[in-house]
XYZ file of C-alpha atoms in Angstrom:
604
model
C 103.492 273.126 -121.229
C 102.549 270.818 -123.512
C 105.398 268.705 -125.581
C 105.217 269.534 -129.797
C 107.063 266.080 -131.206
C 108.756 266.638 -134.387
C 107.395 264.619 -136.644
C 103.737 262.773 -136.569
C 104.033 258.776 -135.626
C 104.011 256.265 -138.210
C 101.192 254.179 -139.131
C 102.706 251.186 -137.535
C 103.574 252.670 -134.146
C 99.928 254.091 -133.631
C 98.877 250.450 -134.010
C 101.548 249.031 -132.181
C 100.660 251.111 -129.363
C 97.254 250.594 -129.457
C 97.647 246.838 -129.374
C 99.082 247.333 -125.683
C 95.401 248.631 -124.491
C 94.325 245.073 -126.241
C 97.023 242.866 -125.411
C 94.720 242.319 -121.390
C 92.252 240.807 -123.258
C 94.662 238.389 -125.534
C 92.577 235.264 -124.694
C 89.396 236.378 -126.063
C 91.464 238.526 -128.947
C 93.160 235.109 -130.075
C 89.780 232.897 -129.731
C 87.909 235.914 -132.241
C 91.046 235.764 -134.534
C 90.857 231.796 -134.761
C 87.414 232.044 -135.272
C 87.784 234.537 -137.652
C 90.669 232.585 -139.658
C 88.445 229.239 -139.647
C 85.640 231.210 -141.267
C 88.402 232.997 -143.836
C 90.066 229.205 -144.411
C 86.368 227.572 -144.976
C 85.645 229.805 -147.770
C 88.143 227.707 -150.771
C 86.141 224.548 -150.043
C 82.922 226.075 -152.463
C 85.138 226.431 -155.508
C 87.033 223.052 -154.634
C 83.674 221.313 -154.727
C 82.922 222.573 -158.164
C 85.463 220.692 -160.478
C 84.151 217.716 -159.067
C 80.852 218.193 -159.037
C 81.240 219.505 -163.189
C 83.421 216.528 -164.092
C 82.270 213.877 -162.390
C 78.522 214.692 -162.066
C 77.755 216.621 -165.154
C 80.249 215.600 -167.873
C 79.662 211.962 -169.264
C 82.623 210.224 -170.060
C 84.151 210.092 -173.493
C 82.422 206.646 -174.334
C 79.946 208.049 -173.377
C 78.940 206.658 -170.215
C 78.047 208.547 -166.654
C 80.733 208.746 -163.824
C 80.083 206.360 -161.201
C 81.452 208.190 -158.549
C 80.228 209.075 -155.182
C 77.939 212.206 -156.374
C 76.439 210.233 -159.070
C 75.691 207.510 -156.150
C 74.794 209.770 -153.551
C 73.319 213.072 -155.174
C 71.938 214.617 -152.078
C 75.388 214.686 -149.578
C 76.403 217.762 -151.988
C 73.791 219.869 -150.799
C 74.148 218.771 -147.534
C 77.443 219.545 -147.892
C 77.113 222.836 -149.008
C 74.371 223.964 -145.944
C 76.577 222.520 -143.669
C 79.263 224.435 -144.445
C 77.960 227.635 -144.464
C 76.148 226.518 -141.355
C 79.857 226.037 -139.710
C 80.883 229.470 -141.402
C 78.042 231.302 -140.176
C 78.304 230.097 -136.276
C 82.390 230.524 -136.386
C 81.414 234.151 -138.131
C 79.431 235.056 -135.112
C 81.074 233.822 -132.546
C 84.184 236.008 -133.990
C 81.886 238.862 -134.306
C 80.853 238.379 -130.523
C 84.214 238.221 -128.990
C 85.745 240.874 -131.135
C 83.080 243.584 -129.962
C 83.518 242.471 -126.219
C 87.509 243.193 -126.910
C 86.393 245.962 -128.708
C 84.080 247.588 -125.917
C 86.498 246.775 -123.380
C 89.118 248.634 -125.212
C 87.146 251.744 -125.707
C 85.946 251.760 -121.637
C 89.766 251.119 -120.715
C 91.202 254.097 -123.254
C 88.032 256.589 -121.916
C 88.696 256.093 -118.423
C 92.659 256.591 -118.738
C 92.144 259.473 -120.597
C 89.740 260.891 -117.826
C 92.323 259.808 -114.859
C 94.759 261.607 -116.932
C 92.862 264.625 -117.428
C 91.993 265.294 -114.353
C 95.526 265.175 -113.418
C 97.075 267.650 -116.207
C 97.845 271.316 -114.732
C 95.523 274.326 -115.219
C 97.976 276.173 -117.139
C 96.744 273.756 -120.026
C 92.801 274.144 -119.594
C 93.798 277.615 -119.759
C 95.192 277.418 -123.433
C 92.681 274.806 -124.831
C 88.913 274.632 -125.238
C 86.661 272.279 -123.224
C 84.842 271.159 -126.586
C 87.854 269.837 -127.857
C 88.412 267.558 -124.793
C 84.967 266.293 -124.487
C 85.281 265.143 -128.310
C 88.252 263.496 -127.982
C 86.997 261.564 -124.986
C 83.454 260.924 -126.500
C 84.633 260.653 -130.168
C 87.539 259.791 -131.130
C 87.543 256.720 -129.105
C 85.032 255.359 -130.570
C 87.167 255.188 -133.879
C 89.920 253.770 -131.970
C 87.902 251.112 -131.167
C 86.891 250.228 -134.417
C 90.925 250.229 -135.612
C 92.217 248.223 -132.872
C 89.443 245.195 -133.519
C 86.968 245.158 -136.263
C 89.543 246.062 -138.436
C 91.937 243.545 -137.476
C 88.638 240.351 -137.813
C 88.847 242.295 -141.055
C 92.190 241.958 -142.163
C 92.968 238.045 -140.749
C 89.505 236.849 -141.994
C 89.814 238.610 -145.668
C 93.854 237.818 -145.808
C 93.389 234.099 -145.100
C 90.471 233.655 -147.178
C 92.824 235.236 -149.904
C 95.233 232.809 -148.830
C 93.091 229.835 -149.350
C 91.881 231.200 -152.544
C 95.227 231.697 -153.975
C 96.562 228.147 -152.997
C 93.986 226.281 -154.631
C 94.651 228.414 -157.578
C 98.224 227.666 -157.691
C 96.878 224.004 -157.219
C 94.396 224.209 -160.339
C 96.876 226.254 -162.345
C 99.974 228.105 -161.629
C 100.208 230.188 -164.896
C 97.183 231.292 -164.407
C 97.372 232.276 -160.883
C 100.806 233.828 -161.594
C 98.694 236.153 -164.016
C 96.662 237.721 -161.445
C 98.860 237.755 -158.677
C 100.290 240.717 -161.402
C 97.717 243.316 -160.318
C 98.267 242.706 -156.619
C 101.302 245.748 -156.912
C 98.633 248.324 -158.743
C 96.401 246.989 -155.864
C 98.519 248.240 -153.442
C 99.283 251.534 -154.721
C 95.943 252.380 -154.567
C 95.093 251.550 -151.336
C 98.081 253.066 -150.096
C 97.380 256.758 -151.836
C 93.480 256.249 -150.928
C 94.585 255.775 -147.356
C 96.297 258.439 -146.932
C 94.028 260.334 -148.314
C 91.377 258.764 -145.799
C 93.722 259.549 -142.887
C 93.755 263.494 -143.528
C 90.599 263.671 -144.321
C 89.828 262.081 -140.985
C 92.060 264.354 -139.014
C 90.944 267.419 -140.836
C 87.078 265.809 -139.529
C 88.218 265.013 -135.694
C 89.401 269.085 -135.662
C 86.334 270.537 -137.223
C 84.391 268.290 -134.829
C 85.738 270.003 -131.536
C 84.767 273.145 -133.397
C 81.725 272.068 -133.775
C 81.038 270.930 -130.064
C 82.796 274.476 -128.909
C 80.248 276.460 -130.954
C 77.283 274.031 -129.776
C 78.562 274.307 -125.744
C 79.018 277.832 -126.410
C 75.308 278.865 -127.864
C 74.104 276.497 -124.909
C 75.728 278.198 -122.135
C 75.579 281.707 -123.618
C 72.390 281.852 -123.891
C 70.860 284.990 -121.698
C 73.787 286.491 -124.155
C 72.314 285.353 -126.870
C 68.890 285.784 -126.251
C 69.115 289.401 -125.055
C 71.560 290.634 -127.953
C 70.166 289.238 -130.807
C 72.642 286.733 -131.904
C 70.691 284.081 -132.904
C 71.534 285.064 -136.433
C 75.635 285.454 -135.613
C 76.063 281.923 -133.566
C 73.618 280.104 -136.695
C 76.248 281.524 -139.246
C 78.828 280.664 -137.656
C 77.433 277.300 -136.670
C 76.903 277.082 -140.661
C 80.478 277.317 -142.069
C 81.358 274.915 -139.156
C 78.850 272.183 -140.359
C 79.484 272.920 -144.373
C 83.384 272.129 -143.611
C 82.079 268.724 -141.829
C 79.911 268.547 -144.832
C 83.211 269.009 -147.360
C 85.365 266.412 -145.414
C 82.328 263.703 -145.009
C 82.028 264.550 -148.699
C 85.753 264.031 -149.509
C 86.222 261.045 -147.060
C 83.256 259.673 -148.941
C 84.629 260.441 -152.320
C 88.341 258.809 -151.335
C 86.082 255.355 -150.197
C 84.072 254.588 -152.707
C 87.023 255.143 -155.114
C 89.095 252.524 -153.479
C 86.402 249.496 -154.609
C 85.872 250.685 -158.278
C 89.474 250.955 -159.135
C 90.586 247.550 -157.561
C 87.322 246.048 -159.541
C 89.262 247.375 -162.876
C 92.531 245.698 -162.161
C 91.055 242.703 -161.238
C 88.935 243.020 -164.492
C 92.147 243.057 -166.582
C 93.406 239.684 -164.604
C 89.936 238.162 -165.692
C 90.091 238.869 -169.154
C 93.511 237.557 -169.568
C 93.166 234.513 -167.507
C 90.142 233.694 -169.197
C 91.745 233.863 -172.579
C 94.424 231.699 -171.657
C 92.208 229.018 -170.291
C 90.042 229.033 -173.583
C 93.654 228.562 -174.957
C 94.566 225.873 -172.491
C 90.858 224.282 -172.733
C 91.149 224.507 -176.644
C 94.780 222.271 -176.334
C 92.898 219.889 -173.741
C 94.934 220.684 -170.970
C 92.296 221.656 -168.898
C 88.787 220.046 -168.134
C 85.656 222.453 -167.705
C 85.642 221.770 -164.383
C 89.225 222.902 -163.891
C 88.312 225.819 -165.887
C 84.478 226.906 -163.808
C 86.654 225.982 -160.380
C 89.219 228.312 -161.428
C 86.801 231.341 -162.437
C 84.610 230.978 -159.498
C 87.807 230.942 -157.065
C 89.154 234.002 -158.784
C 85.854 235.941 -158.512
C 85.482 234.540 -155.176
C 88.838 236.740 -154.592
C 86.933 239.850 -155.163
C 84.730 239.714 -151.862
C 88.513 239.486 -149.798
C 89.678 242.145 -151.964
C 86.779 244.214 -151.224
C 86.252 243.797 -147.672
C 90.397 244.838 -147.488
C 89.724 247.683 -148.859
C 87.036 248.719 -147.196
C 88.807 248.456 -143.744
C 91.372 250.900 -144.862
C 88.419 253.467 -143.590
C 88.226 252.606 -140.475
C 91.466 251.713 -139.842
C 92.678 255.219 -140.974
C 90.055 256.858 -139.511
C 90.864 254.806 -135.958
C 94.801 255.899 -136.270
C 93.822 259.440 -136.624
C 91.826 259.416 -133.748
C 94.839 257.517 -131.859
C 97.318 260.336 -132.699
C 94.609 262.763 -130.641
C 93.992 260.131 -128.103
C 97.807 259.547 -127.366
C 98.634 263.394 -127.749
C 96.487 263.882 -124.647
C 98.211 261.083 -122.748
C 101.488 262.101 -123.265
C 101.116 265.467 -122.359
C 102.721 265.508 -118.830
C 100.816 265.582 -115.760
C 101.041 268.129 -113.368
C 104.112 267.838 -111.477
C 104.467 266.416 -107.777
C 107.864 266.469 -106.735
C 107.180 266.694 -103.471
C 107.290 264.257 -100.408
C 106.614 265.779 -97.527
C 102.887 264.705 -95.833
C 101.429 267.018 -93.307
C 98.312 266.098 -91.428
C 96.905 269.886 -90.140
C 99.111 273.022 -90.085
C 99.347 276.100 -88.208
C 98.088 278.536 -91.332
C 101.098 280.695 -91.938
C 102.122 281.904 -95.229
C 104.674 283.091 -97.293
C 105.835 284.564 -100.162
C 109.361 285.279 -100.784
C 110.385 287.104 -103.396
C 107.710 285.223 -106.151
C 107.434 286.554 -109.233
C 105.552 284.843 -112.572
C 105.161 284.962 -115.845
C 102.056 283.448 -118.231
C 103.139 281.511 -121.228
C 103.688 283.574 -123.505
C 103.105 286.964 -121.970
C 105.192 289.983 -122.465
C 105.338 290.907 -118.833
C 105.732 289.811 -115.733
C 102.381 288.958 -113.801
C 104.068 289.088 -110.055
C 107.545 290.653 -110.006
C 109.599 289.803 -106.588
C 106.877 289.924 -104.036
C 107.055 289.674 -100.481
C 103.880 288.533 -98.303
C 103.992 287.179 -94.973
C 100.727 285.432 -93.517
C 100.481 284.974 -89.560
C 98.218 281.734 -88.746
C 94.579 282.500 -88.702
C 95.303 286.358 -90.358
C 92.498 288.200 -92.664
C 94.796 289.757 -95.800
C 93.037 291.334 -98.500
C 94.547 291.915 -101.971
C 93.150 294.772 -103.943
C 94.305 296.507 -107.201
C 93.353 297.353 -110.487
C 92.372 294.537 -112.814
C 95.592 292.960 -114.287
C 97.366 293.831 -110.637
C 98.161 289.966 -109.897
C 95.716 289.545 -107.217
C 94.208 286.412 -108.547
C 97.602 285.130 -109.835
C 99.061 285.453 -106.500
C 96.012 283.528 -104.795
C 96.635 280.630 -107.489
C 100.453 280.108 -107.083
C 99.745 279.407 -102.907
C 97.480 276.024 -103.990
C 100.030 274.982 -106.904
C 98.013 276.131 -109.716
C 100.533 277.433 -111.503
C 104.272 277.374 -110.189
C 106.428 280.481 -109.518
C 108.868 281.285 -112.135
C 111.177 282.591 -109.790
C 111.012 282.979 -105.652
C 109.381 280.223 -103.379
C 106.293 279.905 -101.359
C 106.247 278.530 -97.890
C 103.623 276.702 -95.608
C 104.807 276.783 -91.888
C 108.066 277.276 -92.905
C 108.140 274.108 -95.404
C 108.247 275.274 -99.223
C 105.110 274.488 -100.780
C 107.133 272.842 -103.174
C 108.724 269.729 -101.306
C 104.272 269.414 -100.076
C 102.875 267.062 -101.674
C 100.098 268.594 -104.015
C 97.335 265.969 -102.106
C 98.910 267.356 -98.920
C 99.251 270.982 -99.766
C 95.705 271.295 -100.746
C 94.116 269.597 -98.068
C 95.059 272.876 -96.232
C 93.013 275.310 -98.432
C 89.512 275.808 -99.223
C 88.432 278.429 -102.229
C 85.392 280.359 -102.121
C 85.223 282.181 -105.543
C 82.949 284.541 -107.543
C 82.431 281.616 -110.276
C 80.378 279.833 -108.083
C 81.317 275.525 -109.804
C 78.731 273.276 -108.826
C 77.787 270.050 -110.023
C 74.156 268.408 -111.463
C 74.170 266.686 -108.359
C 72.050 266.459 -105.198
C 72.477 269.663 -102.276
C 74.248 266.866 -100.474
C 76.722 266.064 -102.658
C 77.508 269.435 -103.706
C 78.710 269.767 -99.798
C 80.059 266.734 -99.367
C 82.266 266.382 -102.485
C 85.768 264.801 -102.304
C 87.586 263.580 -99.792
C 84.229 264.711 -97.539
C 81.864 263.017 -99.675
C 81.776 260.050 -96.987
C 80.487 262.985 -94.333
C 77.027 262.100 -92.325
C 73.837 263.532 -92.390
C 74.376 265.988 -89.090
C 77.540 267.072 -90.411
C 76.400 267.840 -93.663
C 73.139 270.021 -91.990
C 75.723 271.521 -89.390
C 78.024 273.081 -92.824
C 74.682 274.005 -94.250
C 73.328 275.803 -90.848
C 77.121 277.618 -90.750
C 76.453 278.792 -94.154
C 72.977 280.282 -93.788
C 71.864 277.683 -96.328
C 69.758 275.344 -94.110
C 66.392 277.392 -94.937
C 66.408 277.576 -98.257
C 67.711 274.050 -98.740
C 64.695 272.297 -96.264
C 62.486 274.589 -98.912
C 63.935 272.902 -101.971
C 61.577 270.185 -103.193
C 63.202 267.290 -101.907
C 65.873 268.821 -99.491
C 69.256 267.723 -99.404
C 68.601 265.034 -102.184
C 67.119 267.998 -104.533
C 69.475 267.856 -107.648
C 70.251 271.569 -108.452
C 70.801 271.239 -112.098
C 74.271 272.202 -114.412
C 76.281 274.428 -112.223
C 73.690 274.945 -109.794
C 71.479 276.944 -112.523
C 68.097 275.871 -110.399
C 69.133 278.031 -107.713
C 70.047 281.645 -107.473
C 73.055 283.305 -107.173
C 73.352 283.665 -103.269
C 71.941 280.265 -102.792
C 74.867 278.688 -105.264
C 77.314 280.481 -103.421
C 76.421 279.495 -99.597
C 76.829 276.318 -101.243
C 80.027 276.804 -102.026
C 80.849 278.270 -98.478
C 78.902 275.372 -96.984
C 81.430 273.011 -98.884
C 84.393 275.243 -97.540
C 82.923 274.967 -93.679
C 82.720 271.036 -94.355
C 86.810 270.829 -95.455
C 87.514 272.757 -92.253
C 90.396 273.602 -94.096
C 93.333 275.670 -92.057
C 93.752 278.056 -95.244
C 90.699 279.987 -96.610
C 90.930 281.866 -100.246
C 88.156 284.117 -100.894
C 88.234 285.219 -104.351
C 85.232 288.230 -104.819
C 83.061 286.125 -102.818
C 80.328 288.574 -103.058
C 80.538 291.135 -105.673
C 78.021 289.579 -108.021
C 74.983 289.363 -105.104
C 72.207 291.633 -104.551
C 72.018 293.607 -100.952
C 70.331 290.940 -99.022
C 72.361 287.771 -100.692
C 75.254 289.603 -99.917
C 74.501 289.882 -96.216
C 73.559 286.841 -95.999
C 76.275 285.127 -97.193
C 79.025 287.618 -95.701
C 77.706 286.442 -92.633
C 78.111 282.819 -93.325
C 81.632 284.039 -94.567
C 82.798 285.582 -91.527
C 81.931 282.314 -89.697
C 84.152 280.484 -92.153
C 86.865 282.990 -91.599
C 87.489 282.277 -87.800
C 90.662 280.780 -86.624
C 91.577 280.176 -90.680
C 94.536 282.326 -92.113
C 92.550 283.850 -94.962
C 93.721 285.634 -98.073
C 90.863 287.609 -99.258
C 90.244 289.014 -103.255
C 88.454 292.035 -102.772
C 86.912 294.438 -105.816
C 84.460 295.942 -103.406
C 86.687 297.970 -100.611
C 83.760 297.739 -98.438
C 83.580 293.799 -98.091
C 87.792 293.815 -96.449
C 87.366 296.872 -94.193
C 87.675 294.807 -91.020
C 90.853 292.720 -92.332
C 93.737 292.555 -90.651
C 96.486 293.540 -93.335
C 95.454 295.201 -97.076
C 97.619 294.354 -99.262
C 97.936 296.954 -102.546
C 98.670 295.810 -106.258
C 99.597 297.471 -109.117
C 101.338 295.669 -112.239
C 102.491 293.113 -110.186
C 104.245 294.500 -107.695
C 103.043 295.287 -103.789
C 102.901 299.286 -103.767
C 100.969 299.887 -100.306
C 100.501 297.897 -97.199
C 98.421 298.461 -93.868
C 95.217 298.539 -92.077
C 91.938 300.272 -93.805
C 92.379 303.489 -91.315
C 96.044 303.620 -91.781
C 95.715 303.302 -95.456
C 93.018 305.870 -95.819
C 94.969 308.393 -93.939
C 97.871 308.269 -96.621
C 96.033 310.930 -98.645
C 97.718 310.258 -101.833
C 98.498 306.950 -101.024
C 97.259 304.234 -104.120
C 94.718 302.691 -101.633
C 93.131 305.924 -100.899
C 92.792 306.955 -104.630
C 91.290 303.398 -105.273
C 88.300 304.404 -101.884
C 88.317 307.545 -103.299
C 87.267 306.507 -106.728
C 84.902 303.435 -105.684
C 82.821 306.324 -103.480
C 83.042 308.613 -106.821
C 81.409 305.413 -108.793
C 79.112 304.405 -106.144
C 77.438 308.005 -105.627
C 77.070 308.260 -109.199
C 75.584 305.370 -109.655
C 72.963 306.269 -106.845
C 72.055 309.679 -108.236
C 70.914 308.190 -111.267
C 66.948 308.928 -111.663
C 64.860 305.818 -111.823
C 61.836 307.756 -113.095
């Protein structure tokens, strides 16, 4: 279950947190910042060189004679000056660009692999409740705008604020009345940027949900597409991929909208402070208590305040944008993992199961999926489960590998409750074999060898593949074993995916087998061929068997009935049949009814 928190995290813890996936790299962090406040710092010296250059190289004296001061002697060091220090700004500016992106990329790798280490580690019960799409985004994404927050925006805000800084205490140098007059818009200043970033922030929440829409309907039309094609919905999935991308449209537009207003209405405060200060230095220049190179200094500083107050401004995008995205990122990583409470380690077990008592409930769910069942597994025993749909047959098979855990009852594994196993442990002893056939776009080889086997050799590999009836088909495959079958195996056919899967299961030589309608979606001669390979993966293994098909579990050892839940009927497939109006004879009785009607059908 995942944890709802009461209230959404502030501003400054987001960025509090996120500094701790910065604070490893603190050495280059610091040398970006210095750089950064060196180039911020550098930026008063222009305006500083003005009133000299206006009353000492410009204005004659008032007898009339010409300044003999250093720029009247040496003319040319001013522009030297001048290229050199923009020179010096533009290497420090670089240099604080390179070493914030390194921090920057480092930060983004660091924050995508947690959250894959984490994600593989949360419990099925929550892939159950939430879409892939809207895991991949957050992973691909939303990162990406993290990254942007915890660095770029931060150059942004220490290179800007210092060059404010600077700006502001050469002002209060040149003139404090005037500077005190437009310090006075600095309070509308921040009013505005406040409401525009919170405006920016839902907008950019509202945009990180309709994205994982987006990327659900896209993964959806990709992998649905037999559906598609063969039904006609190209129409229905383009509509509905339509509204999707209009929303994105509306919230780009209204991001967009809440940006460019942030710029234009700081511009018209600042205005104001222009107008008046410039009336009170004609006043002041009028009285002679100013010179005009006091006065050009002081306008040029004070305009030079508007690229600072621009470029803060402009960061508030990213930087709300970037704590949005770390309110998705960190609700992933605190959802809790799946839980492990166990300590016992167990190299190889007998094989014998049980279930005492288990029942289980889905979140949620009105009923009761398993209600106080009772199964007992002998090592190296064939049960089959079969039922109705809805019975608990695949529930039951789920709760033995710690899926899900058993609302009430307990599960033990030679006589040790699955519980106090380890979950590595505990699943090192089962293999699955399902109908979903999960493959990887990897090579044949890897597909086998995959996990803790992927370090198996060559023979061992060809000896699983030989078990499995794949060896054939896989020497026919282009480039064998190293032939990379495509997304879920969708280069090969259905039987071939699934002696695959069996090959992998032979490889694990796992002591518990779960067989989950291994073969109801394969044509006659896939079918054989894999139930073959299947009954050599069954020997010596204590198997529990899902069976739709009755006539795929005749030969187990023990059928096991379902219905709502609960076990109704339990024996061999003679003894069974014999209990005329038992539940497992109605269920043979009807699959015959189906099948014969299914093979009078005229196919001319």
């Amino acid at each position: 279950m995942t944890s709802v928190k009461s209230s959404a995290p502030s501003s400054r813890e987001l960025y509090l947190r996120l500094l701790t996936f910065v604070r490893p790299y603190w050495k280059m962090l610091a040398l970006g910042l210095l750089l950064s406040a060196v180039a911020g710092l550098m930026e008063p010296i222009l305006p500083a060189l003005i009133k000299p250059l206006i009353d000492n190289g410009f204005m004659p004296r008032s007898d009339g004679s010409v300044s003999d001061s250093l720029i009247q002697r040496a003319p040319w060091a001013v522009p030297l000056l001048i290229v050199g220090l923009f020179v010096v700004r533009g290497i420090t500016t670089f240099f604080a660009g390179y070493a914030m992106a390194w921090v920057q990329n480092r930060v983004i790798n660091d924050l995508r692999q947690r959250m894959f280490d984490h994600l593989v580690r949360l419990p099925m019960s929550y892939f159950e409740q939430h879409p892939s799409a809207s895991l991949v985004t957050r992973i691909t994404s939303d990162v990406n705008n993290i990254g942007n927050a915890a660095t770029t925006a931060g150059v942004t805000i220490v290179r800007e604020s210092l060059t404010m800084v600077g700006l502001l205490a050469y002002l209060l140098y040149l003139n404090p009345l005037l500077t005190a007059v437009t310090l006075l818009v600095a309070p509308f200043i921040a009013w505005v940027t406040k409401i525009i970033g919170n405006r920016l922030r839902n907008m950019s929440r509202a945009s990180q949900s309709g994205l994982r829409v987006m990327t659900q309907a896209l993964q959806e039309s990709i992998l649905c597409q037999k559906v598609l094609k063969i039904f006609g919905g190209e129409q229905q999935e383009s509509r509905r991929f339509a509204r999707v991308n209009d929303q994105m449209r509306g919230y780009g537009m209204r991001t967009a909208i809440a940006a460019s207003a942030g710029s234009p209405l700081v511009h018209v405060f600042v205005s104001i402070a222009i107008a008046v200060v410039v009336y009170l230095a004609l006043l002041q220049a009028a009285q002679n208590k100013a010179t005009p190179g006091d006065f050009v200094s002081f306008i040029v500083a004070m305009l030079m305040l508007l690229a600072p107050l621009r470029g803060l401004a402009g960061v508030n995008v990213p930087l709300q944008k970037g704590l949005a995205a770390a309110e998705s990122v960190f609700e992933l990583l605190d959802i809790p993992g799946e839980p492990d409470p166990g300590t016992v380690d167990i190299v190889r077990i007998r094989g014998e199961v049980e279930f005492r008592e288990v029942s289980f409930r889905y979140p949620n769910a009105e009923r009761l999926a398993l209600s106080k069942l009772d199964l007992k597994m002998a090592p190296g025993e064939t049960v089959a489960l079969v039922g109705a749909s809805g019975s608990g047959k695949t529930t039951l098979a789920g709760l033995l590998p710690r899926f899900h855990l058993p609302t009430s009852g307990s599960i033990l594994v030679d006589g040790i409750p699955a519980g106090e196993m380890r979950l590595e442990s505990l699943r090192k002893q089962i293999a699955i074999v399902s109908q979903e056939t999960l493959l990887f776009d990897d090579t044949v080889a890897a597909n086998i060898a995959y996990g803790a086997k992927a370090d198996a050799s060559q023979a061992e590999i060809e000896a699983a593949a030989t078990a499995a009836n794949a060896l054939d088909f896989i020497r026919a495959l282009p480039e064998g074993f190293d032939t990379v079958i495509g997304e879920n195996g969708n280069r090969l056919s259905g039987g071939q995916r699934q002696r695959l899967a069996i090959a992998r299961a032979i490889l694990k030589d796992a002591p518990i087998l779960i067989l989950d309608e291994a073969t109801s979606a394969l044509d006659a001669e896939s079918e054989r061929l894999v139930q073959t390979a299947l009954d050599r993966l069954m020997q010596g293994r204590t198997t529990l068997v899902i069976a739709h098909r009755l006539t795929t579990i005749e030969r187990a050892d023990r059928i096991v009935v379902l219905s709502h839940g609960r076990k109704v009927e339990e024996g061999r497939h003679i003894e069974l049949l014999a209990r005329a109006d038992g539940a497992y004879a109605r269920l043979h009785s009807t699959q015959k009814a189906e099948e014969n009607d299914t093979h009078s059908i005229p196919l001319s």
